mmCIF file of the C-alpha atoms, coordinates in Angstrom:
data_MODEL
# 
_entry.id   MODEL 
# 
loop_
_atom_site.group_PDB 
_atom_site.id 
_atom_site.type_symbol 
_atom_site.label_atom_id 
_atom_site.label_alt_id 
_atom_site.label_comp_id 
_atom_site.label_asym_id 
_atom_site.label_entity_id 
_atom_site.label_seq_id 
_atom_site.pdbx_PDB_ins_code 
_atom_site.Cartn_x 
_atom_site.Cartn_y 
_atom_site.Cartn_z 
_atom_site.occupancy 
_atom_site.B_iso_or_equiv 
_atom_site.pdbx_formal_charge 
_atom_site.auth_seq_id 
_atom_site.auth_comp_id 
_atom_site.auth_asym_id 
_atom_site.auth_atom_id 
_atom_site.pdbx_PDB_model_num 
ATOM 1   C CA . MET A 1 1   ? -7.405  27.386  -10.167 1.00 0.00 ? 1   MET A CA 1 
ATOM 2   C CA . ARG A 1 2   ? -3.873  27.378  -8.738  1.00 0.00 ? 2   ARG A CA 1 
ATOM 3   C CA . ALA A 1 3   ? -4.955  29.617  -5.881  1.00 0.00 ? 3   ALA A CA 1 
ATOM 4   C CA . LEU A 1 4   ? -7.900  27.353  -5.131  1.00 0.00 ? 4   LEU A CA 1 
ATOM 5   C CA . VAL A 1 5   ? -5.637  24.301  -4.895  1.00 0.00 ? 5   VAL A CA 1 
ATOM 6   C CA . ALA A 1 6   ? -3.213  26.036  -2.547  1.00 0.00 ? 6   ALA A CA 1 
ATOM 7   C CA . PHE A 1 7   ? -6.009  27.475  -0.453  1.00 0.00 ? 7   PHE A CA 1 
ATOM 8   C CA . ALA A 1 8   ? -7.563  24.021  -0.014  1.00 0.00 ? 8   ALA A CA 1 
ATOM 9   C CA . LEU A 1 9   ? -4.251  22.580  1.122   1.00 0.00 ? 9   LEU A CA 1 
ATOM 10  C CA . LEU A 1 10  ? -3.818  25.418  3.573   1.00 0.00 ? 10  LEU A CA 1 
ATOM 11  C CA . LEU A 1 11  ? -7.250  24.904  5.058   1.00 0.00 ? 11  LEU A CA 1 
ATOM 12  C CA . ILE A 1 12  ? -6.254  21.322  5.832   1.00 0.00 ? 12  ILE A CA 1 
ATOM 13  C CA . GLY A 1 13  ? -2.937  22.288  7.382   1.00 0.00 ? 13  GLY A CA 1 
ATOM 14  C CA . GLY A 1 14  ? -4.361  25.111  9.463   1.00 0.00 ? 14  GLY A CA 1 
ATOM 15  C CA . ALA A 1 15  ? -7.170  22.983  10.821  1.00 0.00 ? 15  ALA A CA 1 
ATOM 16  C CA . LEU A 1 16  ? -4.771  20.261  11.891  1.00 0.00 ? 16  LEU A CA 1 
ATOM 17  C CA . THR A 1 17  ? -2.234  22.308  13.780  1.00 0.00 ? 17  THR A CA 1 
ATOM 18  C CA . GLY A 1 18  ? -4.291  24.895  15.641  1.00 0.00 ? 18  GLY A CA 1 
ATOM 19  C CA . SER A 1 19  ? -3.849  25.412  19.366  1.00 0.00 ? 19  SER A CA 1 
ATOM 20  C CA . VAL A 1 20  ? -5.798  22.716  21.238  1.00 0.00 ? 20  VAL A CA 1 
ATOM 21  C CA . ARG A 1 21  ? -6.004  24.809  24.421  1.00 0.00 ? 21  ARG A CA 1 
ATOM 22  C CA . GLY A 1 22  ? -7.333  27.760  22.465  1.00 0.00 ? 22  GLY A CA 1 
ATOM 23  C CA . LEU A 1 23  ? -9.989  25.625  20.798  1.00 0.00 ? 23  LEU A CA 1 
ATOM 24  C CA . ILE A 1 24  ? -11.145 24.261  24.153  1.00 0.00 ? 24  ILE A CA 1 
ATOM 25  C CA . GLU A 1 25  ? -11.204 27.583  26.013  1.00 0.00 ? 25  GLU A CA 1 
ATOM 26  C CA . ARG A 1 26  ? -12.723 29.903  23.431  1.00 0.00 ? 26  ARG A CA 1 
ATOM 27  C CA . GLY A 1 27  ? -13.645 27.827  20.429  1.00 0.00 ? 27  GLY A CA 1 
ATOM 28  C CA . PRO A 1 28  ? -11.920 27.957  17.050  1.00 0.00 ? 28  PRO A CA 1 
ATOM 29  C CA . PRO A 1 29  ? -10.961 31.437  15.834  1.00 0.00 ? 29  PRO A CA 1 
ATOM 30  C CA . PRO A 1 30  ? -12.263 32.468  12.418  1.00 0.00 ? 30  PRO A CA 1 
ATOM 31  C CA . LEU A 1 31  ? -10.018 31.187  9.662   1.00 0.00 ? 31  LEU A CA 1 
ATOM 32  C CA . LEU A 1 32  ? -9.737  34.678  8.230   1.00 0.00 ? 32  LEU A CA 1 
ATOM 33  C CA . GLU A 1 33  ? -11.213 38.082  8.766   1.00 0.00 ? 33  GLU A CA 1 
ATOM 34  C CA . ALA A 1 34  ? -12.669 39.790  5.702   1.00 0.00 ? 34  ALA A CA 1 
ATOM 35  C CA . SER A 1 35  ? -9.899  42.373  5.832   1.00 0.00 ? 35  SER A CA 1 
ATOM 36  C CA . ASP A 1 36  ? -7.301  39.620  5.386   1.00 0.00 ? 36  ASP A CA 1 
ATOM 37  C CA . LEU A 1 37  ? -8.575  38.778  1.917   1.00 0.00 ? 37  LEU A CA 1 
ATOM 38  C CA . PRO A 1 38  ? -8.120  40.666  -1.327  1.00 0.00 ? 38  PRO A CA 1 
ATOM 39  C CA . ASP A 1 39  ? -11.410 41.692  -2.922  1.00 0.00 ? 39  ASP A CA 1 
ATOM 40  C CA . ALA A 1 40  ? -13.168 41.437  0.420   1.00 0.00 ? 40  ALA A CA 1 
ATOM 41  C CA . GLY A 1 41  ? -16.412 42.632  -1.133  1.00 0.00 ? 41  GLY A CA 1 
ATOM 42  C CA . SER A 1 42  ? -16.435 39.872  -3.744  1.00 0.00 ? 42  SER A CA 1 
ATOM 43  C CA . PRO A 1 43  ? -18.654 36.797  -3.163  1.00 0.00 ? 43  PRO A CA 1 
ATOM 44  C CA . ARG A 1 44  ? -15.620 34.573  -3.850  1.00 0.00 ? 44  ARG A CA 1 
ATOM 45  C CA . PRO A 1 45  ? -12.477 36.433  -2.818  1.00 0.00 ? 45  PRO A CA 1 
ATOM 46  C CA . GLY A 1 46  ? -9.122  34.962  -3.729  1.00 0.00 ? 46  GLY A CA 1 
ATOM 47  C CA . ALA A 1 47  ? -5.545  35.693  -4.626  1.00 0.00 ? 47  ALA A CA 1 
ATOM 48  C CA . HIS A 1 48  ? -4.712  37.017  -8.074  1.00 0.00 ? 48  HIS A CA 1 
ATOM 49  C CA . ASP A 1 49  ? -0.976  36.490  -7.832  1.00 0.00 ? 49  ASP A CA 1 
ATOM 50  C CA . VAL A 1 50  ? 1.646   34.866  -5.628  1.00 0.00 ? 50  VAL A CA 1 
ATOM 51  C CA . ASP A 1 51  ? 2.167   37.984  -3.508  1.00 0.00 ? 51  ASP A CA 1 
ATOM 52  C CA . GLU A 1 52  ? -1.510  38.118  -2.586  1.00 0.00 ? 52  GLU A CA 1 
ATOM 53  C CA . LEU A 1 53  ? -1.567  34.385  -1.903  1.00 0.00 ? 53  LEU A CA 1 
ATOM 54  C CA . ARG A 1 54  ? 1.497   34.734  0.303   1.00 0.00 ? 54  ARG A CA 1 
ATOM 55  C CA . SER A 1 55  ? -0.292  37.392  2.361   1.00 0.00 ? 55  SER A CA 1 
ATOM 56  C CA . ILE A 1 56  ? -3.359  35.182  2.770   1.00 0.00 ? 56  ILE A CA 1 
ATOM 57  C CA . VAL A 1 57  ? -1.230  32.246  3.875   1.00 0.00 ? 57  VAL A CA 1 
ATOM 58  C CA . ARG A 1 58  ? 0.637   34.326  6.448   1.00 0.00 ? 58  ARG A CA 1 
ATOM 59  C CA . ALA A 1 59  ? -2.658  35.634  7.839   1.00 0.00 ? 59  ALA A CA 1 
ATOM 60  C CA . ILE A 1 60  ? -4.016  32.107  8.233   1.00 0.00 ? 60  ILE A CA 1 
ATOM 61  C CA . VAL A 1 61  ? -0.821  30.820  9.857   1.00 0.00 ? 61  VAL A CA 1 
ATOM 62  C CA . THR A 1 62  ? -0.926  33.679  12.366  1.00 0.00 ? 62  THR A CA 1 
ATOM 63  C CA . ARG A 1 63  ? -4.646  33.578  13.068  1.00 0.00 ? 63  ARG A CA 1 
ATOM 64  C CA . ARG A 1 64  ? -4.840  29.790  13.410  1.00 0.00 ? 64  ARG A CA 1 
ATOM 65  C CA . MET A 1 65  ? -1.680  29.658  15.552  1.00 0.00 ? 65  MET A CA 1 
ATOM 66  C CA . THR A 1 66  ? -0.300  27.131  13.079  1.00 0.00 ? 66  THR A CA 1 
ATOM 67  C CA . ALA A 1 67  ? 3.235   25.946  13.782  1.00 0.00 ? 67  ALA A CA 1 
ATOM 68  C CA . GLY A 1 68  ? 4.258   25.720  10.151  1.00 0.00 ? 68  GLY A CA 1 
ATOM 69  C CA . VAL A 1 69  ? 3.107   24.889  6.656   1.00 0.00 ? 69  VAL A CA 1 
ATOM 70  C CA . SER A 1 70  ? 4.816   24.400  3.309   1.00 0.00 ? 70  SER A CA 1 
ATOM 71  C CA . LEU A 1 71  ? 2.990   24.881  0.026   1.00 0.00 ? 71  LEU A CA 1 
ATOM 72  C CA . ALA A 1 72  ? 3.558   24.191  -3.626  1.00 0.00 ? 72  ALA A CA 1 
ATOM 73  C CA . LEU A 1 73  ? 1.606   25.380  -6.640  1.00 0.00 ? 73  LEU A CA 1 
ATOM 74  C CA . VAL A 1 74  ? 1.651   22.947  -9.540  1.00 0.00 ? 74  VAL A CA 1 
ATOM 75  C CA . GLU A 1 75  ? 0.203   23.745  -12.949 1.00 0.00 ? 75  GLU A CA 1 
ATOM 76  C CA . HIS A 1 76  ? 0.105   21.207  -15.768 1.00 0.00 ? 76  HIS A CA 1 
ATOM 77  C CA . GLY A 1 77  ? 2.778   19.111  -14.036 1.00 0.00 ? 77  GLY A CA 1 
ATOM 78  C CA . ARG A 1 78  ? 5.122   22.075  -13.532 1.00 0.00 ? 78  ARG A CA 1 
ATOM 79  C CA . THR A 1 79  ? 5.955   23.466  -10.093 1.00 0.00 ? 79  THR A CA 1 
ATOM 80  C CA . VAL A 1 80  ? 5.535   27.233  -10.318 1.00 0.00 ? 80  VAL A CA 1 
ATOM 81  C CA . TRP A 1 81  ? 5.945   28.281  -6.659  1.00 0.00 ? 81  TRP A CA 1 
ATOM 82  C CA . THR A 1 82  ? 7.027   26.764  -3.347  1.00 0.00 ? 82  THR A CA 1 
ATOM 83  C CA . GLU A 1 83  ? 7.448   28.384  0.057   1.00 0.00 ? 83  GLU A CA 1 
ATOM 84  C CA . GLY A 1 84  ? 7.413   27.615  3.770   1.00 0.00 ? 84  GLY A CA 1 
ATOM 85  C CA . PHE A 1 85  ? 5.649   29.609  6.484   1.00 0.00 ? 85  PHE A CA 1 
ATOM 86  C CA . GLY A 1 86  ? 5.990   29.523  10.249  1.00 0.00 ? 86  GLY A CA 1 
ATOM 87  C CA . PHE A 1 87  ? 8.323   27.072  11.960  1.00 0.00 ? 87  PHE A CA 1 
ATOM 88  C CA . ALA A 1 88  ? 9.471   23.526  11.363  1.00 0.00 ? 88  ALA A CA 1 
ATOM 89  C CA . ASP A 1 89  ? 10.532  23.494  15.024  1.00 0.00 ? 89  ASP A CA 1 
ATOM 90  C CA . VAL A 1 90  ? 8.829   26.021  17.282  1.00 0.00 ? 90  VAL A CA 1 
ATOM 91  C CA . GLU A 1 91  ? 11.181  25.553  20.248  1.00 0.00 ? 91  GLU A CA 1 
ATOM 92  C CA . SER A 1 92  ? 14.349  26.231  18.272  1.00 0.00 ? 92  SER A CA 1 
ATOM 93  C CA . ARG A 1 93  ? 12.556  28.734  15.993  1.00 0.00 ? 93  ARG A CA 1 
ATOM 94  C CA . ARG A 1 94  ? 13.767  26.838  12.943  1.00 0.00 ? 94  ARG A CA 1 
ATOM 95  C CA . ALA A 1 95  ? 11.830  28.183  9.995   1.00 0.00 ? 95  ALA A CA 1 
ATOM 96  C CA . ALA A 1 96  ? 9.697   26.015  7.764   1.00 0.00 ? 96  ALA A CA 1 
ATOM 97  C CA . THR A 1 97  ? 10.876  25.934  4.162   1.00 0.00 ? 97  THR A CA 1 
ATOM 98  C CA . ALA A 1 98  ? 9.675   24.449  0.914   1.00 0.00 ? 98  ALA A CA 1 
ATOM 99  C CA . ASP A 1 99  ? 11.813  21.389  1.731   1.00 0.00 ? 99  ASP A CA 1 
ATOM 100 C CA . THR A 1 100 ? 10.541  20.785  5.283   1.00 0.00 ? 100 THR A CA 1 
ATOM 101 C CA . VAL A 1 101 ? 9.497   17.157  5.776   1.00 0.00 ? 101 VAL A CA 1 
ATOM 102 C CA . TYR A 1 102 ? 6.170   16.576  7.546   1.00 0.00 ? 102 TYR A CA 1 
ATOM 103 C CA . ARG A 1 103 ? 4.484   13.514  8.918   1.00 0.00 ? 103 ARG A CA 1 
ATOM 104 C CA . VAL A 1 104 ? 1.460   13.558  6.646   1.00 0.00 ? 104 VAL A CA 1 
ATOM 105 C CA . GLY A 1 105 ? -0.417  10.902  8.610   1.00 0.00 ? 105 GLY A CA 1 
ATOM 106 C CA . SER A 1 106 ? -3.980  10.330  7.454   1.00 0.00 ? 106 SER A CA 1 
ATOM 107 C CA . LEU A 1 107 ? -3.886  13.186  4.955   1.00 0.00 ? 107 LEU A CA 1 
ATOM 108 C CA . SER A 1 108 ? -2.524  10.437  2.711   1.00 0.00 ? 108 SER A CA 1 
ATOM 109 C CA . LYS A 1 109 ? -5.998  8.853   2.800   1.00 0.00 ? 109 LYS A CA 1 
ATOM 110 C CA . SER A 1 110 ? -7.535  11.695  0.801   1.00 0.00 ? 110 SER A CA 1 
ATOM 111 C CA . VAL A 1 111 ? -4.767  11.457  -1.798  1.00 0.00 ? 111 VAL A CA 1 
ATOM 112 C CA . PHE A 1 112 ? -5.212  7.692   -1.962  1.00 0.00 ? 112 PHE A CA 1 
ATOM 113 C CA . ALA A 1 113 ? -8.994  7.965   -2.344  1.00 0.00 ? 113 ALA A CA 1 
ATOM 114 C CA . LEU A 1 114 ? -8.465  10.395  -5.230  1.00 0.00 ? 114 LEU A CA 1 
ATOM 115 C CA . SER A 1 115 ? -6.110  7.899   -6.877  1.00 0.00 ? 115 SER A CA 1 
ATOM 116 C CA . MET A 1 116 ? -8.811  5.214   -6.636  1.00 0.00 ? 116 MET A CA 1 
ATOM 117 C CA . ALA A 1 117 ? -11.286 7.579   -8.270  1.00 0.00 ? 117 ALA A CA 1 
ATOM 118 C CA . SER A 1 118 ? -8.755  7.991   -11.083 1.00 0.00 ? 118 SER A CA 1 
ATOM 119 C CA . LEU A 1 119 ? -8.587  4.215   -11.453 1.00 0.00 ? 119 LEU A CA 1 
ATOM 120 C CA . GLU A 1 120 ? -12.360 4.197   -11.878 1.00 0.00 ? 120 GLU A CA 1 
ATOM 121 C CA . GLU A 1 121 ? -12.112 6.910   -14.547 1.00 0.00 ? 121 GLU A CA 1 
ATOM 122 C CA . ASP A 1 122 ? -9.542  4.731   -16.334 1.00 0.00 ? 122 ASP A CA 1 
ATOM 123 C CA . GLY A 1 123 ? -11.949 1.780   -16.268 1.00 0.00 ? 123 GLY A CA 1 
ATOM 124 C CA . LEU A 1 124 ? -9.770  -0.323  -13.950 1.00 0.00 ? 124 LEU A CA 1 
ATOM 125 C CA . LEU A 1 125 ? -12.010 -0.183  -10.886 1.00 0.00 ? 125 LEU A CA 1 
ATOM 126 C CA . ASP A 1 126 ? -15.688 0.124   -9.982  1.00 0.00 ? 126 ASP A CA 1 
ATOM 127 C CA . LEU A 1 127 ? -15.966 1.925   -6.644  1.00 0.00 ? 127 LEU A CA 1 
ATOM 128 C CA . ASP A 1 128 ? -19.458 0.471   -6.146  1.00 0.00 ? 128 ASP A CA 1 
ATOM 129 C CA . ALA A 1 129 ? -18.289 -3.101  -6.684  1.00 0.00 ? 129 ALA A CA 1 
ATOM 130 C CA . PRO A 1 130 ? -18.463 -5.582  -3.784  1.00 0.00 ? 130 PRO A CA 1 
ATOM 131 C CA . VAL A 1 131 ? -15.006 -6.038  -2.295  1.00 0.00 ? 131 VAL A CA 1 
ATOM 132 C CA . ARG A 1 132 ? -15.390 -9.817  -2.353  1.00 0.00 ? 132 ARG A CA 1 
ATOM 133 C CA . ASP A 1 133 ? -15.747 -9.724  -6.143  1.00 0.00 ? 133 ASP A CA 1 
ATOM 134 C CA . ILE A 1 134 ? -12.257 -8.208  -6.378  1.00 0.00 ? 134 ILE A CA 1 
ATOM 135 C CA . VAL A 1 135 ? -10.261 -9.613  -3.458  1.00 0.00 ? 135 VAL A CA 1 
ATOM 136 C CA . HIS A 1 136 ? -10.060 -13.360 -2.900  1.00 0.00 ? 136 HIS A CA 1 
ATOM 137 C CA . ASP A 1 137 ? -6.878  -13.744 -0.837  1.00 0.00 ? 137 ASP A CA 1 
ATOM 138 C CA . VAL A 1 138 ? -7.730  -11.584 2.211   1.00 0.00 ? 138 VAL A CA 1 
ATOM 139 C CA . ASP A 1 139 ? -10.284 -12.588 4.847   1.00 0.00 ? 139 ASP A CA 1 
ATOM 140 C CA . PHE A 1 140 ? -13.002 -10.308 6.188   1.00 0.00 ? 140 PHE A CA 1 
ATOM 141 C CA . ASP A 1 141 ? -16.321 -11.063 7.821   1.00 0.00 ? 141 ASP A CA 1 
ATOM 142 C CA . ASN A 1 142 ? -19.639 -9.460  6.969   1.00 0.00 ? 142 ASN A CA 1 
ATOM 143 C CA . PRO A 1 143 ? -22.756 -11.142 8.416   1.00 0.00 ? 143 PRO A CA 1 
ATOM 144 C CA . TRP A 1 144 ? -24.885 -9.145  5.938   1.00 0.00 ? 144 TRP A CA 1 
ATOM 145 C CA . GLU A 1 145 ? -22.844 -10.097 2.864   1.00 0.00 ? 145 GLU A CA 1 
ATOM 146 C CA . ALA A 1 146 ? -25.726 -11.807 1.071   1.00 0.00 ? 146 ALA A CA 1 
ATOM 147 C CA . THR A 1 147 ? -27.894 -8.682  1.018   1.00 0.00 ? 147 THR A CA 1 
ATOM 148 C CA . HIS A 1 148 ? -25.489 -5.825  1.838   1.00 0.00 ? 148 HIS A CA 1 
ATOM 149 C CA . PRO A 1 149 ? -21.972 -6.634  0.672   1.00 0.00 ? 149 PRO A CA 1 
ATOM 150 C CA . ILE A 1 150 ? -19.118 -4.344  1.645   1.00 0.00 ? 150 ILE A CA 1 
ATOM 151 C CA . ARG A 1 151 ? -18.356 -2.155  -1.346  1.00 0.00 ? 151 ARG A CA 1 
ATOM 152 C CA . VAL A 1 152 ? -15.116 -0.427  -2.247  1.00 0.00 ? 152 VAL A CA 1 
ATOM 153 C CA . THR A 1 153 ? -16.613 3.022   -1.630  1.00 0.00 ? 153 THR A CA 1 
ATOM 154 C CA . GLU A 1 154 ? -17.580 1.996   1.908   1.00 0.00 ? 154 GLU A CA 1 
ATOM 155 C CA . LEU A 1 155 ? -13.956 1.220   2.692   1.00 0.00 ? 155 LEU A CA 1 
ATOM 156 C CA . LEU A 1 156 ? -13.022 4.759   1.628   1.00 0.00 ? 156 LEU A CA 1 
ATOM 157 C CA . GLN A 1 157 ? -15.909 6.297   3.576   1.00 0.00 ? 157 GLN A CA 1 
ATOM 158 C CA . HIS A 1 158 ? -15.121 4.378   6.809   1.00 0.00 ? 158 HIS A CA 1 
ATOM 159 C CA . ALA A 1 159 ? -18.570 2.824   6.485   1.00 0.00 ? 159 ALA A CA 1 
ATOM 160 C CA . ALA A 1 160 ? -17.688 -0.861  6.200   1.00 0.00 ? 160 ALA A CA 1 
ATOM 161 C CA . GLY A 1 161 ? -18.221 -1.430  9.912   1.00 0.00 ? 161 GLY A CA 1 
ATOM 162 C CA . PHE A 1 162 ? -14.644 -2.540  10.572  1.00 0.00 ? 162 PHE A CA 1 
ATOM 163 C CA . ASP A 1 163 ? -12.992 -2.028  13.948  1.00 0.00 ? 163 ASP A CA 1 
ATOM 164 C CA . GLU A 1 164 ? -9.692  -0.195  14.383  1.00 0.00 ? 164 GLU A CA 1 
ATOM 165 C CA . MET A 1 165 ? -6.410  -2.015  13.731  1.00 0.00 ? 165 MET A CA 1 
ATOM 166 C CA . ARG A 1 166 ? -4.697  -4.035  16.452  1.00 0.00 ? 166 ARG A CA 1 
ATOM 167 C CA . PHE A 1 167 ? -1.216  -3.286  17.793  1.00 0.00 ? 167 PHE A CA 1 
ATOM 168 C CA . ASN A 1 168 ? 0.438   -6.049  15.771  1.00 0.00 ? 168 ASN A CA 1 
ATOM 169 C CA . GLU A 1 169 ? -0.868  -4.389  12.606  1.00 0.00 ? 169 GLU A CA 1 
ATOM 170 C CA . MET A 1 170 ? 0.256   -0.938  13.666  1.00 0.00 ? 170 MET A CA 1 
ATOM 171 C CA . PHE A 1 171 ? 3.937   -1.304  14.600  1.00 0.00 ? 171 PHE A CA 1 
ATOM 172 C CA . ALA A 1 172 ? 6.354   -2.898  12.133  1.00 0.00 ? 172 ALA A CA 1 
ATOM 173 C CA . THR A 1 173 ? 9.744   -4.365  12.955  1.00 0.00 ? 173 THR A CA 1 
ATOM 174 C CA . ARG A 1 174 ? 12.675  -3.900  10.596  1.00 0.00 ? 174 ARG A CA 1 
ATOM 175 C CA . ASP A 1 175 ? 12.184  -7.329  9.020   1.00 0.00 ? 175 ASP A CA 1 
ATOM 176 C CA . GLN A 1 176 ? 8.534   -6.479  8.228   1.00 0.00 ? 176 GLN A CA 1 
ATOM 177 C CA . LEU A 1 177 ? 9.135   -3.295  6.253   1.00 0.00 ? 177 LEU A CA 1 
ATOM 178 C CA . ASP A 1 178 ? 9.107   -5.061  2.887   1.00 0.00 ? 178 ASP A CA 1 
ATOM 179 C CA . TRP A 1 179 ? 6.023   -7.168  3.582   1.00 0.00 ? 179 TRP A CA 1 
ATOM 180 C CA . SER A 1 180 ? 3.279   -7.186  0.971   1.00 0.00 ? 180 SER A CA 1 
ATOM 181 C CA . MET A 1 181 ? -0.084  -5.634  1.820   1.00 0.00 ? 181 MET A CA 1 
ATOM 182 C CA . ALA A 1 182 ? -1.709  -9.085  1.787   1.00 0.00 ? 182 ALA A CA 1 
ATOM 183 C CA . ARG A 1 183 ? 0.823   -10.364 4.316   1.00 0.00 ? 183 ARG A CA 1 
ATOM 184 C CA . VAL A 1 184 ? 0.196   -7.391  6.580   1.00 0.00 ? 184 VAL A CA 1 
ATOM 185 C CA . LEU A 1 185 ? -3.557  -7.910  6.322   1.00 0.00 ? 185 LEU A CA 1 
ATOM 186 C CA . ALA A 1 186 ? -3.115  -11.568 7.321   1.00 0.00 ? 186 ALA A CA 1 
ATOM 187 C CA . LEU A 1 187 ? -1.778  -10.535 10.731  1.00 0.00 ? 187 LEU A CA 1 
ATOM 188 C CA . ASN A 1 188 ? -5.131  -9.893  12.343  1.00 0.00 ? 188 ASN A CA 1 
ATOM 189 C CA . PRO A 1 189 ? -8.351  -10.585 10.396  1.00 0.00 ? 189 PRO A CA 1 
ATOM 190 C CA . ARG A 1 190 ? -10.378 -9.830  13.560  1.00 0.00 ? 190 ARG A CA 1 
ATOM 191 C CA . SER A 1 191 ? -10.162 -6.119  12.850  1.00 0.00 ? 191 SER A CA 1 
ATOM 192 C CA . ARG A 1 192 ? -12.038 -6.688  9.578   1.00 0.00 ? 192 ARG A CA 1 
ATOM 193 C CA . ARG A 1 193 ? -15.436 -7.798  10.804  1.00 0.00 ? 193 ARG A CA 1 
ATOM 194 C CA . ALA A 1 194 ? -18.480 -5.685  9.969   1.00 0.00 ? 194 ALA A CA 1 
ATOM 195 C CA . ARG A 1 195 ? -20.098 -4.776  13.272  1.00 0.00 ? 195 ARG A CA 1 
ATOM 196 C CA . TRP A 1 196 ? -23.243 -3.423  11.614  1.00 0.00 ? 196 TRP A CA 1 
ATOM 197 C CA . ARG A 1 197 ? -24.827 -3.458  8.189   1.00 0.00 ? 197 ARG A CA 1 
ATOM 198 C CA . PRO A 1 198 ? -22.292 -1.855  5.826   1.00 0.00 ? 198 PRO A CA 1 
ATOM 199 C CA . GLY A 1 199 ? -23.091 1.666   4.733   1.00 0.00 ? 199 GLY A CA 1 
ATOM 200 C CA . THR A 1 200 ? -25.345 2.503   7.684   1.00 0.00 ? 200 THR A CA 1 
ATOM 201 C CA . ARG A 1 201 ? -22.797 3.931   10.154  1.00 0.00 ? 201 ARG A CA 1 
ATOM 202 C CA . HIS A 1 202 ? -19.432 5.646   10.131  1.00 0.00 ? 202 HIS A CA 1 
ATOM 203 C CA . ALA A 1 203 ? -16.448 4.560   12.239  1.00 0.00 ? 203 ALA A CA 1 
ATOM 204 C CA . TYR A 1 204 ? -12.864 5.582   11.527  1.00 0.00 ? 204 TYR A CA 1 
ATOM 205 C CA . SER A 1 205 ? -10.930 2.492   10.513  1.00 0.00 ? 205 SER A CA 1 
ATOM 206 C CA . HIS A 1 206 ? -7.388  2.017   9.235   1.00 0.00 ? 206 HIS A CA 1 
ATOM 207 C CA . PRO A 1 207 ? -8.022  -1.626  8.192   1.00 0.00 ? 207 PRO A CA 1 
ATOM 208 C CA . GLY A 1 208 ? -10.561 -0.428  5.639   1.00 0.00 ? 208 GLY A CA 1 
ATOM 209 C CA . TYR A 1 209 ? -7.912  1.629   3.888   1.00 0.00 ? 209 TYR A CA 1 
ATOM 210 C CA . SER A 1 210 ? -5.377  -1.191  4.188   1.00 0.00 ? 210 SER A CA 1 
ATOM 211 C CA . LEU A 1 211 ? -7.820  -3.457  2.383   1.00 0.00 ? 211 LEU A CA 1 
ATOM 212 C CA . ALA A 1 212 ? -8.424  -0.712  -0.182  1.00 0.00 ? 212 ALA A CA 1 
ATOM 213 C CA . GLY A 1 213 ? -4.657  -0.560  -0.717  1.00 0.00 ? 213 GLY A CA 1 
ATOM 214 C CA . HIS A 1 214 ? -4.638  -4.246  -1.532  1.00 0.00 ? 214 HIS A CA 1 
ATOM 215 C CA . ILE A 1 215 ? -7.488  -3.700  -3.988  1.00 0.00 ? 215 ILE A CA 1 
ATOM 216 C CA . VAL A 1 216 ? -5.237  -1.273  -5.850  1.00 0.00 ? 216 VAL A CA 1 
ATOM 217 C CA . GLU A 1 217 ? -2.555  -3.966  -5.966  1.00 0.00 ? 217 GLU A CA 1 
ATOM 218 C CA . VAL A 1 218 ? -5.041  -6.464  -7.388  1.00 0.00 ? 218 VAL A CA 1 
ATOM 219 C CA . VAL A 1 219 ? -6.492  -4.227  -10.106 1.00 0.00 ? 219 VAL A CA 1 
ATOM 220 C CA . THR A 1 220 ? -3.171  -2.698  -11.198 1.00 0.00 ? 220 THR A CA 1 
ATOM 221 C CA . GLY A 1 221 ? -0.895  -5.707  -10.714 1.00 0.00 ? 221 GLY A CA 1 
ATOM 222 C CA . ARG A 1 222 ? 1.605   -3.431  -8.925  1.00 0.00 ? 222 ARG A CA 1 
ATOM 223 C CA . PRO A 1 223 ? 2.782   -3.358  -5.285  1.00 0.00 ? 223 PRO A CA 1 
ATOM 224 C CA . PHE A 1 224 ? 1.075   -0.726  -3.138  1.00 0.00 ? 224 PHE A CA 1 
ATOM 225 C CA . ASP A 1 225 ? 4.413   0.925   -2.237  1.00 0.00 ? 225 ASP A CA 1 
# 
């Protein structure tokens, strides 16, 4: 199980940082060759210990031309292994370590979606509930609300029909850093208008996740930060 968790994280990191020129000119290289994996003849090869996992990680970093990646294995709330691979700064050849800080960007969305699923398991949230049944202090427009309301799950799936956020929602000044999620969402309601019947199309949208963040505030009674 620990190896599976680390391998999943590595797949994400390798896919994000591959060489763009290489992908354009010759297509993506295979993530791994069979010879890179222990138990290559097994239907589900994997690492049996940290040394084998380390070898797999190094092979992926090399083959995917990844700049750097840092991994941690956590079991039952206890960190059992951490290590960095590749470079934190390619130009200066500064090595990546277990303490290297990365800009995680939208990888945080998958972690956040998992946290909302946990809230549903705890009985605090229904992911299929209409957003308007939960949130009453943030505006959004859905011309199909009577028959096809925007549901929480559609915010997480980028299927609410919302546009992308505007510049005044994207860049914060120093005096805005402690603003509540509701106050941030009040900046530009125009980005939260369903452009088609919710659930029928996919369009990447930060405002959907911002609204989902406020839903977490509402159901938990705690600030999103």
